[in-house]
């Protein structure tokens, strides 16, 4: 599917902006006679025109169906991948991108076995995706929940335990603010621009609702993980994460543990530990979606 919009940017110049399914944009530039468009249609591709690729189209994403049609959808986002391997394990050199994909696949398998929700992964291989690509997948699929999986790293080798981050314009602490800034990288955080319009007000209210919903989801993740896996002190943190804001759904960034801690790395490589972790995440996802479905 394509959405096209004609934009006039000057005398005799017309640009046709094209949005293809999956988030890819390009521009087609054409010239028209000065003073009007006679002899040509605005946006018409003509000899000597210029096409600019602005962003790659998001890859097709497979959805694992539930046993009953129409069930809610959780989009699981394995962090990093491709040109961005993420953190490296202190003990065995585990790549964060490999570990997050392993956990995401195991979580998909467990949720599919239960059959109560639909599941999609933003990547199912060692692919490079931007934060906006990941969020675009969630929006395009109409995700009911978004769960981004990572493995932490810190200068302090004693740091250990899992953390659930939710979206907030104001960070819970300096560490959360620094972590969000590092995760956002060159793409930066998405911020609201208050222009006083009704549309801006509604957008702001929607974001606030997403923040509250994300915090609820994060607390549910922590509740289900408690007693099953080791948690960081004060395990629920929050900050302005771009990927969470862009998903436009209740969203949590889950740090499964510290790869910079050799013991945490060993735990995350232990299938028995990951089973407990995956069970906790699956319970949290299903419980959160059940609560949301009951409210509708």
PDB file of C-alpha atoms in Angstrom:
ATOM      1  CA  UNK A   1       0.000   0.000   0.000  1.00  0.00           C
ATOM      2  CA  UNK A   2       1.194   3.530  -0.759  1.00  0.00           C
ATOM      3  CA  UNK A   3       0.085   6.948   0.482  1.00  0.00           C
ATOM      4  CA  UNK A   4       0.982   9.882  -1.732  1.00  0.00           C
ATOM      5  CA  UNK A   5       0.879  13.572  -1.008  1.00  0.00           C
ATOM      6  CA  UNK A   6       1.670  16.460  -3.359  1.00  0.00           C
ATOM      7  CA  UNK A   7       3.584  19.377  -1.915  1.00  0.00           C
ATOM      8  CA  UNK A   8       4.501  22.583  -3.770  1.00  0.00           C
ATOM      9  CA  UNK A   9       7.769  24.064  -2.555  1.00  0.00           C
ATOM     10  CA  UNK A  10       8.300  26.911  -4.987  1.00  0.00           C
ATOM     11  CA  UNK A  11       7.409  28.336  -8.376  1.00  0.00           C
ATOM     12  CA  UNK A  12       7.451  25.586 -10.935  1.00  0.00           C
ATOM     13  CA  UNK A  13       8.545  22.914  -8.446  1.00  0.00           C
ATOM     14  CA  UNK A  14       6.354  20.130  -7.100  1.00  0.00           C
ATOM     15  CA  UNK A  15       7.299  17.274  -4.819  1.00  0.00           C
ATOM     16  CA  UNK A  16       5.381  14.058  -4.434  1.00  0.00           C
ATOM     17  CA  UNK A  17       6.036  12.439  -1.060  1.00  0.00           C
ATOM     18  CA  UNK A  18       5.368   8.725  -1.043  1.00  0.00           C
ATOM     19  CA  UNK A  19       4.916   6.600   2.078  1.00  0.00           C
ATOM     20  CA  UNK A  20       5.008   2.863   1.470  1.00  0.00           C
ATOM     21  CA  UNK A  21       3.757   0.252   3.893  1.00  0.00           C
ATOM     22  CA  UNK A  22       6.373  -0.392   6.510  1.00  0.00           C
ATOM     23  CA  UNK A  23       7.540   3.173   6.892  1.00  0.00           C
ATOM     24  CA  UNK A  24       9.710   3.761   3.820  1.00  0.00           C
ATOM     25  CA  UNK A  25       9.576   7.245   2.287  1.00  0.00           C
ATOM     26  CA  UNK A  26      10.844   8.723  -0.931  1.00  0.00           C
ATOM     27  CA  UNK A  27      10.433  11.992  -2.800  1.00  0.00           C
ATOM     28  CA  UNK A  28       9.805  12.467  -6.498  1.00  0.00           C
ATOM     29  CA  UNK A  29      10.689  15.935  -7.721  1.00  0.00           C
ATOM     30  CA  UNK A  30       9.396  17.383 -10.969  1.00  0.00           C
ATOM     31  CA  UNK A  31       9.537  20.745 -12.683  1.00  0.00           C
ATOM     32  CA  UNK A  32       6.549  22.672 -13.961  1.00  0.00           C
ATOM     33  CA  UNK A  33       6.550  25.875 -16.027  1.00  0.00           C
ATOM     34  CA  UNK A  34       7.018  29.013 -13.965  1.00  0.00           C
ATOM     35  CA  UNK A  35       3.755  30.640 -12.997  1.00  0.00           C
ATOM     36  CA  UNK A  36       1.677  27.500 -13.124  1.00  0.00           C
ATOM     37  CA  UNK A  37       1.422  23.772 -13.683  1.00  0.00           C
ATOM     38  CA  UNK A  38       0.325  23.793 -17.282  1.00  0.00           C
ATOM     39  CA  UNK A  39       1.927  21.067 -19.307  1.00  0.00           C
ATOM     40  CA  UNK A  40       2.530  18.797 -16.321  1.00  0.00           C
ATOM     41  CA  UNK A  41       0.793  17.256 -13.330  1.00  0.00           C
ATOM     42  CA  UNK A  42       2.062  18.163  -9.881  1.00  0.00           C
ATOM     43  CA  UNK A  43       4.234  15.387  -8.576  1.00  0.00           C
ATOM     44  CA  UNK A  44       4.378  13.625 -11.957  1.00  0.00           C
ATOM     45  CA  UNK A  45       7.678  11.751 -12.419  1.00  0.00           C
ATOM     46  CA  UNK A  46       9.280  13.289 -15.503  1.00  0.00           C
ATOM     47  CA  UNK A  47      12.528  12.908 -17.345  1.00  0.00           C
ATOM     48  CA  UNK A  48      15.332  14.404 -15.309  1.00  0.00           C
ATOM     49  CA  UNK A  49      13.433  13.974 -12.019  1.00  0.00           C
ATOM     50  CA  UNK A  50      15.137  13.094  -8.748  1.00  0.00           C
ATOM     51  CA  UNK A  51      14.267  10.262  -6.382  1.00  0.00           C
ATOM     52  CA  UNK A  52      15.677  10.320  -2.850  1.00  0.00           C
ATOM     53  CA  UNK A  53      15.530   7.295  -0.557  1.00  0.00           C
ATOM     54  CA  UNK A  54      14.850   8.690   2.934  1.00  0.00           C
ATOM     55  CA  UNK A  55      14.438   5.485   4.949  1.00  0.00           C
ATOM     56  CA  UNK A  56      14.422   1.753   4.335  1.00  0.00           C
ATOM     57  CA  UNK A  57      11.081  -0.032   4.368  1.00  0.00           C
ATOM     58  CA  UNK A  58      10.490  -2.094   7.486  1.00  0.00           C
ATOM     59  CA  UNK A  59      10.759  -5.807   6.790  1.00  0.00           C
ATOM     60  CA  UNK A  60       7.685  -7.992   6.762  1.00  0.00           C
ATOM     61  CA  UNK A  61       7.035  -9.351  10.239  1.00  0.00           C
ATOM     62  CA  UNK A  62       5.438 -12.733  10.907  1.00  0.00           C
ATOM     63  CA  UNK A  63       2.629 -12.899  13.473  1.00  0.00           C
ATOM     64  CA  UNK A  64       2.156 -16.104  15.464  1.00  0.00           C
ATOM     65  CA  UNK A  65      -1.580 -16.549  15.869  1.00  0.00           C
ATOM     66  CA  UNK A  66      -3.422 -17.508  19.052  1.00  0.00           C
ATOM     67  CA  UNK A  67      -5.748 -20.489  19.335  1.00  0.00           C
ATOM     68  CA  UNK A  68      -8.720 -18.127  19.114  1.00  0.00           C
ATOM     69  CA  UNK A  69      -8.821 -15.470  16.350  1.00  0.00           C
ATOM     70  CA  UNK A  70      -8.757 -11.818  17.291  1.00  0.00           C
ATOM     71  CA  UNK A  71      -6.700 -12.150  20.445  1.00  0.00           C
ATOM     72  CA  UNK A  72      -4.513  -9.196  21.504  1.00  0.00           C
ATOM     73  CA  UNK A  73      -1.014  -8.811  20.094  1.00  0.00           C
ATOM     74  CA  UNK A  74       2.288  -8.457  21.938  1.00  0.00           C
ATOM     75  CA  UNK A  75       5.292  -7.242  19.950  1.00  0.00           C
ATOM     76  CA  UNK A  76       8.581  -8.507  21.395  1.00  0.00           C
ATOM     77  CA  UNK A  77      11.642  -6.482  20.481  1.00  0.00           C
ATOM     78  CA  UNK A  78      15.026  -8.223  20.816  1.00  0.00           C
ATOM     79  CA  UNK A  79      17.425  -5.345  21.424  1.00  0.00           C
ATOM     80  CA  UNK A  80      20.372  -4.524  19.153  1.00  0.00           C
ATOM     81  CA  UNK A  81      21.323  -6.801  16.222  1.00  0.00           C
ATOM     82  CA  UNK A  82      23.211  -6.568  12.949  1.00  0.00           C
ATOM     83  CA  UNK A  83      25.776  -3.785  13.038  1.00  0.00           C
ATOM     84  CA  UNK A  84      24.938  -3.170  16.702  1.00  0.00           C
ATOM     85  CA  UNK A  85      25.847  -6.208  18.854  1.00  0.00           C
ATOM     86  CA  UNK A  86      25.229  -4.346  22.115  1.00  0.00           C
ATOM     87  CA  UNK A  87      27.064  -5.211  25.308  1.00  0.00           C
ATOM     88  CA  UNK A  88      29.605  -8.018  25.629  1.00  0.00           C
ATOM     89  CA  UNK A  89      29.658 -10.543  28.478  1.00  0.00           C
ATOM     90  CA  UNK A  90      32.366 -10.198  31.108  1.00  0.00           C
ATOM     91  CA  UNK A  91      32.878 -13.933  31.514  1.00  0.00           C
ATOM     92  CA  UNK A  92      32.161 -15.596  28.194  1.00  0.00           C
ATOM     93  CA  UNK A  93      31.942 -12.678  25.797  1.00  0.00           C
ATOM     94  CA  UNK A  94      28.230 -13.208  25.099  1.00  0.00           C
ATOM     95  CA  UNK A  95      26.847 -10.710  22.613  1.00  0.00           C
ATOM     96  CA  UNK A  96      23.797  -8.888  23.891  1.00  0.00           C
ATOM     97  CA  UNK A  97      22.125  -9.074  20.472  1.00  0.00           C
ATOM     98  CA  UNK A  98      22.392 -12.892  20.469  1.00  0.00           C
ATOM     99  CA  UNK A  99      21.094 -13.224  24.013  1.00  0.00           C
ATOM    100  CA  UNK A 100      18.121 -10.912  23.515  1.00  0.00           C
ATOM    101  CA  UNK A 101      17.093 -12.814  20.387  1.00  0.00           C
ATOM    102  CA  UNK A 102      17.376 -16.121  22.251  1.00  0.00           C
ATOM    103  CA  UNK A 103      15.145 -14.863  25.072  1.00  0.00           C
ATOM    104  CA  UNK A 104      12.652 -13.333  22.614  1.00  0.00           C
ATOM    105  CA  UNK A 105      12.354 -16.582  20.669  1.00  0.00           C
ATOM    106  CA  UNK A 106      11.905 -18.617  23.842  1.00  0.00           C
ATOM    107  CA  UNK A 107       9.238 -16.194  25.049  1.00  0.00           C
ATOM    108  CA  UNK A 108       7.436 -16.417  21.701  1.00  0.00           C
ATOM    109  CA  UNK A 109       7.507 -20.222  21.891  1.00  0.00           C
ATOM    110  CA  UNK A 110       6.104 -20.236  25.440  1.00  0.00           C
ATOM    111  CA  UNK A 111       3.334 -17.777  24.630  1.00  0.00           C
ATOM    112  CA  UNK A 112       2.474 -19.709  21.470  1.00  0.00           C
ATOM    113  CA  UNK A 113       2.222 -22.944  23.476  1.00  0.00           C
ATOM    114  CA  UNK A 114      -0.280 -21.283  25.775  1.00  0.00           C
ATOM    115  CA  UNK A 115      -2.160 -19.909  22.767  1.00  0.00           C
ATOM    116  CA  UNK A 116      -3.840 -16.963  24.498  1.00  0.00           C
ATOM    117  CA  UNK A 117      -2.189 -14.085  22.620  1.00  0.00           C
ATOM    118  CA  UNK A 118      -0.728 -13.281  19.234  1.00  0.00           C
ATOM    119  CA  UNK A 119       3.006 -12.663  19.072  1.00  0.00           C
ATOM    120  CA  UNK A 120       5.378 -10.845  16.716  1.00  0.00           C
ATOM    121  CA  UNK A 121       9.132 -10.220  16.902  1.00  0.00           C
ATOM    122  CA  UNK A 122      10.626  -7.029  15.511  1.00  0.00           C
ATOM    123  CA  UNK A 123      13.559  -9.114  14.307  1.00  0.00           C
ATOM    124  CA  UNK A 124      13.946 -12.881  14.001  1.00  0.00           C
ATOM    125  CA  UNK A 125      17.577 -12.851  12.902  1.00  0.00           C
ATOM    126  CA  UNK A 126      20.751 -10.801  13.200  1.00  0.00           C
ATOM    127  CA  UNK A 127      19.268  -7.709  11.529  1.00  0.00           C
ATOM    128  CA  UNK A 128      20.018  -4.034  12.018  1.00  0.00           C
ATOM    129  CA  UNK A 129      16.938  -2.019  13.011  1.00  0.00           C
ATOM    130  CA  UNK A 130      16.735   1.577  14.158  1.00  0.00           C
ATOM    131  CA  UNK A 131      14.671   2.508  17.192  1.00  0.00           C
ATOM    132  CA  UNK A 132      12.121   4.067  14.867  1.00  0.00           C
ATOM    133  CA  UNK A 133      11.983   0.861  12.788  1.00  0.00           C
ATOM    134  CA  UNK A 134      11.143  -1.106  15.914  1.00  0.00           C
ATOM    135  CA  UNK A 135       8.478   1.346  17.050  1.00  0.00           C
ATOM    136  CA  UNK A 136       7.062   1.499  13.522  1.00  0.00           C
ATOM    137  CA  UNK A 137       6.555  -2.271  13.516  1.00  0.00           C
ATOM    138  CA  UNK A 138       4.551  -2.035  16.738  1.00  0.00           C
ATOM    139  CA  UNK A 139       2.408   0.784  15.338  1.00  0.00           C
ATOM    140  CA  UNK A 140       1.908  -0.874  11.969  1.00  0.00           C
ATOM    141  CA  UNK A 141       0.759  -4.121  13.559  1.00  0.00           C
ATOM    142  CA  UNK A 142      -1.441  -2.328  16.092  1.00  0.00           C
ATOM    143  CA  UNK A 143       0.369  -3.802  19.094  1.00  0.00           C
ATOM    144  CA  UNK A 144      -1.537  -4.057  22.349  1.00  0.00           C
ATOM    145  CA  UNK A 145       1.739  -4.428  24.266  1.00  0.00           C
ATOM    146  CA  UNK A 146       5.378  -3.780  23.399  1.00  0.00           C
ATOM    147  CA  UNK A 147       8.230  -5.494  25.244  1.00  0.00           C
ATOM    148  CA  UNK A 148      11.824  -4.580  24.392  1.00  0.00           C
ATOM    149  CA  UNK A 149      14.396  -7.038  25.766  1.00  0.00           C
ATOM    150  CA  UNK A 150      17.971  -6.079  26.629  1.00  0.00           C
ATOM    151  CA  UNK A 151      20.879  -7.146  28.851  1.00  0.00           C
ATOM    152  CA  UNK A 152      22.506  -4.434  30.915  1.00  0.00           C
ATOM    153  CA  UNK A 153      26.121  -3.349  31.282  1.00  0.00           C
ATOM    154  CA  UNK A 154      27.736  -1.166  33.931  1.00  0.00           C
ATOM    155  CA  UNK A 155      31.162   0.087  34.915  1.00  0.00           C
ATOM    156  CA  UNK A 156      30.634  -1.517  38.314  1.00  0.00           C
ATOM    157  CA  UNK A 157      31.229  -5.274  37.816  1.00  0.00           C
ATOM    158  CA  UNK A 158      29.239  -5.982  41.006  1.00  0.00           C
ATOM    159  CA  UNK A 159      26.003  -4.573  39.526  1.00  0.00           C
ATOM    160  CA  UNK A 160      23.488  -7.379  39.128  1.00  0.00           C
ATOM    161  CA  UNK A 161      19.808  -8.132  38.632  1.00  0.00           C
ATOM    162  CA  UNK A 162      16.951  -7.438  36.229  1.00  0.00           C
ATOM    163  CA  UNK A 163      15.248  -4.059  35.719  1.00  0.00           C
ATOM    164  CA  UNK A 164      11.973  -3.007  34.085  1.00  0.00           C
ATOM    165  CA  UNK A 165      11.928   0.477  32.554  1.00  0.00           C
ATOM    166  CA  UNK A 166       8.767   2.332  31.593  1.00  0.00           C
ATOM    167  CA  UNK A 167       8.223   5.593  29.735  1.00  0.00           C
ATOM    168  CA  UNK A 168       8.360   8.967  31.452  1.00  0.00           C
ATOM    169  CA  UNK A 169       9.342  12.477  30.426  1.00  0.00           C
ATOM    170  CA  UNK A 170      11.168  12.809  33.754  1.00  0.00           C
ATOM    171  CA  UNK A 171      13.691  10.126  34.684  1.00  0.00           C
ATOM    172  CA  UNK A 172      13.388   8.276  37.962  1.00  0.00           C
ATOM    173  CA  UNK A 173      17.095   8.833  38.711  1.00  0.00           C
ATOM    174  CA  UNK A 174      20.363   9.884  37.103  1.00  0.00           C
ATOM    175  CA  UNK A 175      21.273   6.318  36.146  1.00  0.00           C
ATOM    176  CA  UNK A 176      17.956   5.866  34.332  1.00  0.00           C
ATOM    177  CA  UNK A 177      18.441   9.190  32.515  1.00  0.00           C
ATOM    178  CA  UNK A 178      21.949   8.186  31.398  1.00  0.00           C
ATOM    179  CA  UNK A 179      20.733   4.760  30.340  1.00  0.00           C
ATOM    180  CA  UNK A 180      17.878   6.228  28.293  1.00  0.00           C
ATOM    181  CA  UNK A 181      20.275   8.664  26.639  1.00  0.00           C
ATOM    182  CA  UNK A 182      22.618   5.798  25.735  1.00  0.00           C
ATOM    183  CA  UNK A 183      19.747   3.702  24.389  1.00  0.00           C
ATOM    184  CA  UNK A 184      18.325   6.590  22.358  1.00  0.00           C
ATOM    185  CA  UNK A 185      21.768   7.257  20.884  1.00  0.00           C
ATOM    186  CA  UNK A 186      21.924   9.550  17.886  1.00  0.00           C
ATOM    187  CA  UNK A 187      18.174   9.191  17.308  1.00  0.00           C
ATOM    188  CA  UNK A 188      17.438  11.099  20.509  1.00  0.00           C
ATOM    189  CA  UNK A 189      14.304  11.109  22.602  1.00  0.00           C
ATOM    190  CA  UNK A 190      10.895  11.947  21.220  1.00  0.00           C
ATOM    191  CA  UNK A 191       9.511  14.992  22.975  1.00  0.00           C
ATOM    192  CA  UNK A 192       6.115  16.638  22.995  1.00  0.00           C
ATOM    193  CA  UNK A 193       5.764  20.078  21.469  1.00  0.00           C
ATOM    194  CA  UNK A 194       2.888  21.988  23.010  1.00  0.00           C
ATOM    195  CA  UNK A 195       1.393  24.261  20.358  1.00  0.00           C
ATOM    196  CA  UNK A 196      -1.910  24.924  22.104  1.00  0.00           C
ATOM    197  CA  UNK A 197      -3.987  23.094  19.493  1.00  0.00           C
ATOM    198  CA  UNK A 198      -6.686  20.551  20.276  1.00  0.00           C
ATOM    199  CA  UNK A 199      -4.635  17.973  18.399  1.00  0.00           C
ATOM    200  CA  UNK A 200      -1.577  18.687  20.558  1.00  0.00           C
ATOM    201  CA  UNK A 201      -3.666  18.458  23.712  1.00  0.00           C
ATOM    202  CA  UNK A 202      -5.141  15.111  22.683  1.00  0.00           C
ATOM    203  CA  UNK A 203      -1.687  13.837  21.752  1.00  0.00           C
ATOM    204  CA  UNK A 204      -0.357  14.890  25.147  1.00  0.00           C
ATOM    205  CA  UNK A 205      -3.224  13.138  26.932  1.00  0.00           C
ATOM    206  CA  UNK A 206      -2.608   9.996  24.884  1.00  0.00           C
ATOM    207  CA  UNK A 207       1.079  10.016  25.828  1.00  0.00           C
ATOM    208  CA  UNK A 208       0.236  10.461  29.497  1.00  0.00           C
ATOM    209  CA  UNK A 209      -2.145   7.515  29.286  1.00  0.00           C
ATOM    210  CA  UNK A 210       0.598   5.433  27.649  1.00  0.00           C
ATOM    211  CA  UNK A 211       3.013   6.403  30.434  1.00  0.00           C
ATOM    212  CA  UNK A 212       0.569   5.279  33.108  1.00  0.00           C
ATOM    213  CA  UNK A 213      -0.179   2.068  31.249  1.00  0.00           C
ATOM    214  CA  UNK A 214       3.525   1.397  30.741  1.00  0.00           C
ATOM    215  CA  UNK A 215       4.194   1.883  34.444  1.00  0.00           C
ATOM    216  CA  UNK A 216       1.414  -0.596  35.272  1.00  0.00           C
ATOM    217  CA  UNK A 217       2.905  -3.109  32.829  1.00  0.00           C
ATOM    218  CA  UNK A 218       6.393  -2.634  34.313  1.00  0.00           C
ATOM    219  CA  UNK A 219       5.099  -3.251  37.831  1.00  0.00           C
ATOM    220  CA  UNK A 220       3.347  -6.394  36.633  1.00  0.00           C
ATOM    221  CA  UNK A 221       6.601  -7.630  35.073  1.00  0.00           C
ATOM    222  CA  UNK A 222       8.419  -6.972  38.354  1.00  0.00           C
ATOM    223  CA  UNK A 223       5.700  -8.702  40.341  1.00  0.00           C
ATOM    224  CA  UNK A 224       5.809 -11.839  38.202  1.00  0.00           C
ATOM    225  CA  UNK A 225       9.628 -11.909  38.152  1.00  0.00           C
ATOM    226  CA  UNK A 226      10.023 -11.444  41.903  1.00  0.00           C
ATOM    227  CA  UNK A 227      11.111 -14.676  43.539  1.00  0.00           C
ATOM    228  CA  UNK A 228      11.894 -16.283  40.183  1.00  0.00           C
ATOM    229  CA  UNK A 229      14.893 -14.243  39.055  1.00  0.00           C
ATOM    230  CA  UNK A 230      17.238 -11.847  40.792  1.00  0.00           C
ATOM    231  CA  UNK A 231      16.078  -8.239  40.572  1.00  0.00           C
ATOM    232  CA  UNK A 232      18.050  -5.040  40.869  1.00  0.00           C
ATOM    233  CA  UNK A 233      17.334  -2.873  43.927  1.00  0.00           C
ATOM    234  CA  UNK A 234      14.344  -0.645  43.061  1.00  0.00           C
ATOM    235  CA  UNK A 235      13.781  -2.662  39.885  1.00  0.00           C
ATOM    236  CA  UNK A 236      11.153  -0.368  38.336  1.00  0.00           C
ATOM    237  CA  UNK A 237      12.798   2.677  36.767  1.00  0.00           C
ATOM    238  CA  UNK A 238      11.584   5.133  34.135  1.00  0.00           C
ATOM    239  CA  UNK A 239      12.889   7.653  31.614  1.00  0.00           C
ATOM    240  CA  UNK A 240      12.243   9.084  28.135  1.00  0.00           C
ATOM    241  CA  UNK A 241      13.008   6.055  25.969  1.00  0.00           C
ATOM    242  CA  UNK A 242      12.459   6.783  22.289  1.00  0.00           C
ATOM    243  CA  UNK A 243      11.521   3.226  21.349  1.00  0.00           C
ATOM    244  CA  UNK A 244       8.886   3.057  24.110  1.00  0.00           C
ATOM    245  CA  UNK A 245       7.358   6.416  23.190  1.00  0.00           C
ATOM    246  CA  UNK A 246       7.234   5.562  19.494  1.00  0.00           C
ATOM    247  CA  UNK A 247       5.448   2.223  19.980  1.00  0.00           C
ATOM    248  CA  UNK A 248       2.195   4.006  20.914  1.00  0.00           C
ATOM    249  CA  UNK A 249       1.213   1.119  23.190  1.00  0.00           C
ATOM    250  CA  UNK A 250       1.866   0.160  26.807  1.00  0.00           C
ATOM    251  CA  UNK A 251       5.584  -0.574  26.597  1.00  0.00           C
ATOM    252  CA  UNK A 252       8.407  -1.806  28.804  1.00  0.00           C
ATOM    253  CA  UNK A 253      12.129  -2.082  28.241  1.00  0.00           C
ATOM    254  CA  UNK A 254      13.280  -5.113  30.231  1.00  0.00           C
ATOM    255  CA  UNK A 255      16.926  -5.535  31.183  1.00  0.00           C
ATOM    256  CA  UNK A 256      17.298  -9.256  31.928  1.00  0.00           C
ATOM    257  CA  UNK A 257      20.520  -8.843  33.908  1.00  0.00           C
ATOM    258  CA  UNK A 258      24.042  -7.452  33.677  1.00  0.00           C
ATOM    259  CA  UNK A 259      26.359  -8.928  31.081  1.00  0.00           C
ATOM    260  CA  UNK A 260      29.114  -6.927  32.774  1.00  0.00           C
ATOM    261  CA  UNK A 261      28.641  -9.233  35.773  1.00  0.00           C
ATOM    262  CA  UNK A 262      30.077 -12.691  35.103  1.00  0.00           C
ATOM    263  CA  UNK A 263      27.563 -14.390  37.430  1.00  0.00           C
ATOM    264  CA  UNK A 264      24.599 -12.677  35.756  1.00  0.00           C
ATOM    265  CA  UNK A 265      25.964 -13.664  32.357  1.00  0.00           C
ATOM    266  CA  UNK A 266      26.279 -17.300  33.467  1.00  0.00           C
ATOM    267  CA  UNK A 267      22.693 -17.238  34.777  1.00  0.00           C
ATOM    268  CA  UNK A 268      21.366 -15.833  31.519  1.00  0.00           C
ATOM    269  CA  UNK A 269      23.158 -18.582  29.599  1.00  0.00           C
ATOM    270  CA  UNK A 270      21.603 -21.248  31.870  1.00  0.00           C
ATOM    271  CA  UNK A 271      18.475 -22.728  30.197  1.00  0.00           C
ATOM    272  CA  UNK A 272      16.835 -23.364  33.585  1.00  0.00           C
ATOM    273  CA  UNK A 273      17.235 -19.718  34.594  1.00  0.00           C
ATOM    274  CA  UNK A 274      15.907 -18.518  31.249  1.00  0.00           C
ATOM    275  CA  UNK A 275      12.863 -20.784  31.615  1.00  0.00           C
ATOM    276  CA  UNK A 276      12.011 -19.077  34.900  1.00  0.00           C
ATOM    277  CA  UNK A 277      12.591 -15.686  33.315  1.00  0.00           C
ATOM    278  CA  UNK A 278      10.479 -16.506  30.277  1.00  0.00           C
ATOM    279  CA  UNK A 279       7.673 -17.887  32.463  1.00  0.00           C
ATOM    280  CA  UNK A 280       7.640 -14.647  34.436  1.00  0.00           C
ATOM    281  CA  UNK A 281       7.499 -12.513  31.283  1.00  0.00           C
ATOM    282  CA  UNK A 282       4.792 -14.713  29.741  1.00  0.00           C
ATOM    283  CA  UNK A 283       2.708 -14.487  32.919  1.00  0.00           C
ATOM    284  CA  UNK A 284       3.108 -10.706  32.966  1.00  0.00           C
ATOM    285  CA  UNK A 285       2.155 -10.308  29.307  1.00  0.00           C
ATOM    286  CA  UNK A 286      -0.947 -12.489  29.597  1.00  0.00           C
ATOM    287  CA  UNK A 287      -2.063 -10.903  32.862  1.00  0.00           C
ATOM    288  CA  UNK A 288      -1.626  -7.381  31.504  1.00  0.00           C
ATOM    289  CA  UNK A 289      -3.541  -8.138  28.317  1.00  0.00           C
ATOM    290  CA  UNK A 290      -6.301  -9.891  30.264  1.00  0.00           C
ATOM    291  CA  UNK A 291      -6.746  -6.820  32.486  1.00  0.00           C
ATOM    292  CA  UNK A 292      -6.842  -4.520  29.473  1.00  0.00           C
ATOM    293  CA  UNK A 293      -9.339  -6.710  27.637  1.00  0.00           C
ATOM    294  CA  UNK A 294     -11.615  -6.737  30.704  1.00  0.00           C
ATOM    295  CA  UNK A 295     -11.632  -2.924  30.802  1.00  0.00           C
ATOM    296  CA  UNK A 296     -12.899  -2.588  27.244  1.00  0.00           C
TER     297      UNK A 296
END
